[in-house]
Tab-separated table of C-alpha atoms in Angstrom:
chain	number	residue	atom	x	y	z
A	1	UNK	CA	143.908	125.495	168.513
A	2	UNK	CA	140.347	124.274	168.447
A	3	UNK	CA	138.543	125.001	165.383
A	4	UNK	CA	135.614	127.064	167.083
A	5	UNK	CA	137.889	129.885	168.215
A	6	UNK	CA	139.451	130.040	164.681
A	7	UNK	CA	140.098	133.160	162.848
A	8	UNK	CA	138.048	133.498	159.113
A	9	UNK	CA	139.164	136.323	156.482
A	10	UNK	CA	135.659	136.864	154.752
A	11	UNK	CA	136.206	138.782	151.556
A	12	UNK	CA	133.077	139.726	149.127
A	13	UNK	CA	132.579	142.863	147.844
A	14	UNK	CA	128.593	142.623	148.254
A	15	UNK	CA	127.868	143.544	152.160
A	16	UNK	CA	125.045	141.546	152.475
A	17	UNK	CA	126.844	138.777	151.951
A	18	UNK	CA	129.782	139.705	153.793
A	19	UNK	CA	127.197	140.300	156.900
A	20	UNK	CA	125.023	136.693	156.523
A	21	UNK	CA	128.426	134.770	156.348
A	22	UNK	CA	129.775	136.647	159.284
A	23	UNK	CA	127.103	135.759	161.352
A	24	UNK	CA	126.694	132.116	160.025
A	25	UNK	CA	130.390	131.912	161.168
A	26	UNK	CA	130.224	133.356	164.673
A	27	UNK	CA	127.318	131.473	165.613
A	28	UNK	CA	129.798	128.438	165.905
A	29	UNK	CA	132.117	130.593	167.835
A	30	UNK	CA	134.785	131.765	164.850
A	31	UNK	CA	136.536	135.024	164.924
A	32	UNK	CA	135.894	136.358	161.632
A	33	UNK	CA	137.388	140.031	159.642
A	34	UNK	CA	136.053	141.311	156.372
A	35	UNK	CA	137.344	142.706	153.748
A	36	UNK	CA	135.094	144.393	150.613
A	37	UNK	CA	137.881	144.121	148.177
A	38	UNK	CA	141.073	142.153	147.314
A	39	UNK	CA	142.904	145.148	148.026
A	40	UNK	CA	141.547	145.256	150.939
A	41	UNK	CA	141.912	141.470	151.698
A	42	UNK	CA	145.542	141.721	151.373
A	43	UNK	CA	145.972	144.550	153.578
A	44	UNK	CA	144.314	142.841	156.118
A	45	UNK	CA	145.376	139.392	156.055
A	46	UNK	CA	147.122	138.414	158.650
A	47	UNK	CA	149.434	135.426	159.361
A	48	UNK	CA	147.307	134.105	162.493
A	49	UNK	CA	144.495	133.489	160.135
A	50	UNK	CA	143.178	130.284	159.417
A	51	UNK	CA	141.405	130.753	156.596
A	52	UNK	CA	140.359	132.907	153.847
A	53	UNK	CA	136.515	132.502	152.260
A	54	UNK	CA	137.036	134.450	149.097
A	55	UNK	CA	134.949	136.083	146.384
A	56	UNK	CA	136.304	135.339	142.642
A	57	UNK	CA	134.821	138.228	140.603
A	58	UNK	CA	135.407	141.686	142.615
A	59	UNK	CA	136.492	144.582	141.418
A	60	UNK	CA	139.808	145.901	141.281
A	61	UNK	CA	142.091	142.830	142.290
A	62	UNK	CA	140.461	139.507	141.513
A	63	UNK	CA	140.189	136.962	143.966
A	64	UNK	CA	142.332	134.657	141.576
A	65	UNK	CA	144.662	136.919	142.201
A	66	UNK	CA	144.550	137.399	145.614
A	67	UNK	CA	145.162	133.645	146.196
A	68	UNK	CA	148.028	133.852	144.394
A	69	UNK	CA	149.581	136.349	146.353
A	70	UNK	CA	148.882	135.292	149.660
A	71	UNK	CA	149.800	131.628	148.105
A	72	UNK	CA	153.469	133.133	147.803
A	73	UNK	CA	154.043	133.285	151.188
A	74	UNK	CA	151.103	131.808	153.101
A	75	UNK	CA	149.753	128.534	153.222
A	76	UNK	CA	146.566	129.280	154.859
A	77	UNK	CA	143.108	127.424	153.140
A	78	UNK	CA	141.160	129.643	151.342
A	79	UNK	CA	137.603	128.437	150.211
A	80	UNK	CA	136.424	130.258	146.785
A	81	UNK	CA	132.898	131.335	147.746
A	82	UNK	CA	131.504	132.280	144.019
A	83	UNK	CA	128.677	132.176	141.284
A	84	UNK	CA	130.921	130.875	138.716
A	85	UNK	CA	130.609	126.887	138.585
A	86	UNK	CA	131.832	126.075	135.076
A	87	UNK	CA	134.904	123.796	134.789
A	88	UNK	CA	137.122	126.261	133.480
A	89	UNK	CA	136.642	128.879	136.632
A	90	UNK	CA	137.044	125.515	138.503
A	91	UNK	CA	140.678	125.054	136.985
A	92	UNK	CA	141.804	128.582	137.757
A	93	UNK	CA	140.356	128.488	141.131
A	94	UNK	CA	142.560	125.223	141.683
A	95	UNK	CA	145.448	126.326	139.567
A	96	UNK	CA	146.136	129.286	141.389
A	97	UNK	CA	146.447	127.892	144.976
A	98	UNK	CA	142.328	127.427	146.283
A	99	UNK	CA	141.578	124.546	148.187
A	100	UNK	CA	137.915	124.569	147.648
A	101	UNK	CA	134.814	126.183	146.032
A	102	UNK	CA	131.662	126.666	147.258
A	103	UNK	CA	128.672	128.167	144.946
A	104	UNK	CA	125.941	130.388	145.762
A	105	UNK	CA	123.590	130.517	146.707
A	106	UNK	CA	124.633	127.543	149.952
A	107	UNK	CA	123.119	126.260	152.378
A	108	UNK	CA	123.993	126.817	155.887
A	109	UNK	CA	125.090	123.155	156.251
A	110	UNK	CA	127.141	123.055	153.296
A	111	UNK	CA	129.032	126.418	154.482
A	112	UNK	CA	130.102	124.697	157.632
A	113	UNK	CA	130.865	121.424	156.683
A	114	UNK	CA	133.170	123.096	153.545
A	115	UNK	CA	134.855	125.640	156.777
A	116	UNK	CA	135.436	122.759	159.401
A	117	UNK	CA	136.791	120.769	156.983
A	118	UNK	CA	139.251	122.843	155.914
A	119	UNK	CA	140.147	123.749	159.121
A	120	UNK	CA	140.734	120.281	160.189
A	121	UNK	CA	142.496	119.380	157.469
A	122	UNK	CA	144.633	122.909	157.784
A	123	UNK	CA	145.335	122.472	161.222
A	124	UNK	CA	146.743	118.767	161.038
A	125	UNK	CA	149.182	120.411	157.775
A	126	UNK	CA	150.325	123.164	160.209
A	127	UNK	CA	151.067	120.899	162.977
A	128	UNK	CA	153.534	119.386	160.744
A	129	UNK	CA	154.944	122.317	159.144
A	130	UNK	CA	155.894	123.849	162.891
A	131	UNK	CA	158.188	120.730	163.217
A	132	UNK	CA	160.163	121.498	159.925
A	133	UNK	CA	158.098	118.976	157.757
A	134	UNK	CA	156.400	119.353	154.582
A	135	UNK	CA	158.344	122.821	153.793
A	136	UNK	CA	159.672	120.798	150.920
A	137	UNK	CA	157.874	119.269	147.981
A	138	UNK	CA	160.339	116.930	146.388
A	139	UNK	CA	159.621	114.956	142.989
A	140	UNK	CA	162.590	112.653	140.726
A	141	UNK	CA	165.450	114.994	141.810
A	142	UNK	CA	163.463	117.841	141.678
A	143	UNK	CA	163.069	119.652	145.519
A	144	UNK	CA	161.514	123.187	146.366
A	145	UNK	CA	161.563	124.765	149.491
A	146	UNK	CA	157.924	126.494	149.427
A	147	UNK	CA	159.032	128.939	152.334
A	148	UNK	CA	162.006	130.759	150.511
A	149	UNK	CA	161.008	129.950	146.893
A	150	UNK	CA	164.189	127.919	146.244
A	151	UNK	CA	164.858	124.753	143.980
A	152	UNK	CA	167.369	122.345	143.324
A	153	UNK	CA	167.371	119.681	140.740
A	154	UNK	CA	169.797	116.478	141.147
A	155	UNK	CA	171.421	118.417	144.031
A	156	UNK	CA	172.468	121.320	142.626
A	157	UNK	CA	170.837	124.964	143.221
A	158	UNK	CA	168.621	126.165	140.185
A	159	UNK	CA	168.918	130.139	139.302
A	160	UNK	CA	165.544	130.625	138.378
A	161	UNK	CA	163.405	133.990	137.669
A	162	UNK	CA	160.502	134.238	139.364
A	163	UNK	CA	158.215	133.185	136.775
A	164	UNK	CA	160.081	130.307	135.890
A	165	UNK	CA	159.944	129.256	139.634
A	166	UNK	CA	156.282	129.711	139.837
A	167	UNK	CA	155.831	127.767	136.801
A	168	UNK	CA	157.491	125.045	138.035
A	169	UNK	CA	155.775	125.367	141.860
A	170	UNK	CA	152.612	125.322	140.291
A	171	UNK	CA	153.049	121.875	138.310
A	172	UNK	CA	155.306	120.551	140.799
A	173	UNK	CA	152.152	120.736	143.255
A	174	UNK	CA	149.927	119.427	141.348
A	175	UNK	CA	151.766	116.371	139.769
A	176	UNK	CA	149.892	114.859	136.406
A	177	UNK	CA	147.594	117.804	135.905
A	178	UNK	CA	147.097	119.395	132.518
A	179	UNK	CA	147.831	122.731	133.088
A	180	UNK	CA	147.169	124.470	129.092
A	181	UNK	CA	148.749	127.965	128.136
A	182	UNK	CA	145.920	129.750	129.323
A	183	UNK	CA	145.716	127.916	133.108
A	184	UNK	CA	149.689	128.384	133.221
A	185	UNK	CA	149.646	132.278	131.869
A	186	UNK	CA	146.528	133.667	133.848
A	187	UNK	CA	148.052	132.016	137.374
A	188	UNK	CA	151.639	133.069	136.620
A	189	UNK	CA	151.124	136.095	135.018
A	190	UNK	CA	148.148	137.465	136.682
A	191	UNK	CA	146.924	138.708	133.475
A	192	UNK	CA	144.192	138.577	130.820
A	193	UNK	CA	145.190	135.579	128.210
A	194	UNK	CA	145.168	136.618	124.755
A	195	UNK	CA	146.641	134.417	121.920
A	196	UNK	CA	150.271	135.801	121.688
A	197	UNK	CA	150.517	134.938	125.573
A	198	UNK	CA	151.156	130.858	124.600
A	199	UNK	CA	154.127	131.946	123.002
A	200	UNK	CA	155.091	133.869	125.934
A	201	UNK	CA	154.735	130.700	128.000
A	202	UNK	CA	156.503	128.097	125.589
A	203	UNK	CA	159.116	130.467	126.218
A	204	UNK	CA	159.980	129.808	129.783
A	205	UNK	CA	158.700	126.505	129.435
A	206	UNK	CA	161.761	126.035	127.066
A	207	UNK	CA	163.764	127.795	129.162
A	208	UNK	CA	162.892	126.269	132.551
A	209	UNK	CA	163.136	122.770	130.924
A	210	UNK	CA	167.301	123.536	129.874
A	211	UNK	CA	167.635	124.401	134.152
A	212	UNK	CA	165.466	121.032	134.858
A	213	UNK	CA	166.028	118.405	132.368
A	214	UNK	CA	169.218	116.411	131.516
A	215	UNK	CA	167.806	116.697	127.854
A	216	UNK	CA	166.034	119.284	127.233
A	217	UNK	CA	165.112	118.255	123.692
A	218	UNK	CA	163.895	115.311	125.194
A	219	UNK	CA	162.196	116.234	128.598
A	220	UNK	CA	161.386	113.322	131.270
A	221	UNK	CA	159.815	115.590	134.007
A	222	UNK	CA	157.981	118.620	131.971
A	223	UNK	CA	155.854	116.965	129.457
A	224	UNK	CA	154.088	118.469	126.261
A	225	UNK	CA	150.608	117.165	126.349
A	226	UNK	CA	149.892	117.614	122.335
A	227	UNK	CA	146.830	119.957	122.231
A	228	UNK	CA	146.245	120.387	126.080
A	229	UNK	CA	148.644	121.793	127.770
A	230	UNK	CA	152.133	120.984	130.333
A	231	UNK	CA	152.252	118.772	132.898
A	232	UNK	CA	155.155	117.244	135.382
A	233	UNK	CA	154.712	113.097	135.757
C-alpha cells in the first residue's frame, strides 16, 4: 500500500483541530476519519487503518486508555498528538502502547515527517506479520503470542489472568525499562493511582513471578529495581 492513500484515525475532542489536521493530512493524499472522543474513537476504528493520531486529555475515555484498548488487539501506530510534554506523560504515553508524541502547537513539517514515518516503519512491521512473523515476542524461555494473548515459559503453557498477562506483555515489550507502581497500575488497570494501588501491584507481581520464575524468591527475569519500579532483563 503506498503511504499517500493511507487511512489516518484523527481523534481530538477540539474541532478545530480535528479540521486543520484533516486537511494537513489530505493535502498529501491520506484518507483520514475523526473521531471527537475516545468513545467515539473506538467505535470507529477500524482494522484497515493505518494509524491513529490521538489526543491524551479528552473527556470521558482518555486517550491513554484508548491505546490500550486498541493495543489489545491491534497493532496499528498511533502518534499521541498532545499539550502535555513532561517526562512522566511521556512514560504513560510509551507505557501504554504509543509509538510517538507530538506536542502542540507543530509545525506542518514536523506533523508529516512524525505520520510518514510511522507509516513506513508500520508498513515494513505488517509486511512481516502477514507472513506469520513477529506474532511472537520471545525472551530467556519466556514466549507470548501477541495475537491470542497466550504465554509459555520453558515450554509449558502459563494460566494467567488477564492482568497478570498484561503485566507481563507490557515489560516483556519493553525489555530493561523501569516501569514503577504507578506506570504499571495506570496502564494495566486503567485507573487513577492512589497509594494503596502499589500494593495491589506487588500483588500480581508476586504472583506472576511463582508462574514465571524457577525461584520465585529469587527472580532472574522480573527484577525489583529498589525505589523505582519492575523491570524484565
Amino acid at each position: 500500500m503506498a503511504q499517500t492513500s493511507a487511512h489516518i484515525l484523527m481523534v481530538d475532542d477540539e474541532e478545530e483541530i480535528r479540521h486543520v489536521v484533516r486537511v494537513l493530512l489530505e493535502s498529501e493524499g491520506f484518507t483520514v476519519t475523526e473521531a471527537a472522543s475516545g468513545e467515539e474513537a473506538l467505535a470507529r476504528f477500524t482494522p484497515d487503518m493505518d494509524l491513529v493520531i490521538l489526543d491524551v486529555k479528552m473527556p470521558g475515555i482518555s486517550g491513554y486508555q484508548v491505546c490500550l484498548r486498541l493495543r489489545e488487539r491491534w497493532n496499528v501506530p498511533i502518534l499521541f498528538l498532545t499539550a502535555k510534554t513532561q517526562d512522566s506523560d511521556l512514560t504513560m504515553g510509551y507505557s501504554s502502547g504509543g509509538d510517538d508524541y507530538l506536542a502542540k502547537p507543530f509545525s506542518y513539517p514536523e506533523l508529516m515527517a512524525r505520520v510518514k514515518g510511522l507509516l513506513r516503519r508500520y508498513h515494513v512491521y505488517k509486511g512481516k506479520l502477514d507472513s506469520g512473523v513477529d506474532q511472537y515476542a520471545e525472551w530467556r524461555g519466556l514466549r507470548l503470542n501477541c495475537e491470542r494473548n497466550e504465554a509459555w515459559c520453558a515450554g509449558r503453557q502459563l494460566n494467567l489472568t488477564e492482568k497478570e498477562y498484561r503485566l507481563l506483555r507490557l515489560m516483556l515489550l519493553h525489555r530493561g525499562k523501569i516501569f514503577s507502581a504507578r506506570n504499571l497500575y495506570e496502564s494495566v488497570w486503567e485507573e487513577p493511582y492512589f497509594a494503596p494501588s502499589s500494593n495491589t501491584v506487588m500483588v500480581h507481581i508476586r504472583k506472576l513471578r511463582e508462574k514465571v520464575e524457577a525461584d520465585p524468591q529469587n527472580p532472574e527475569l522480573i527484577k525489583t529495581v529498589w525505589g523505582k519500579g519492575y523491570r524484565i532483563e
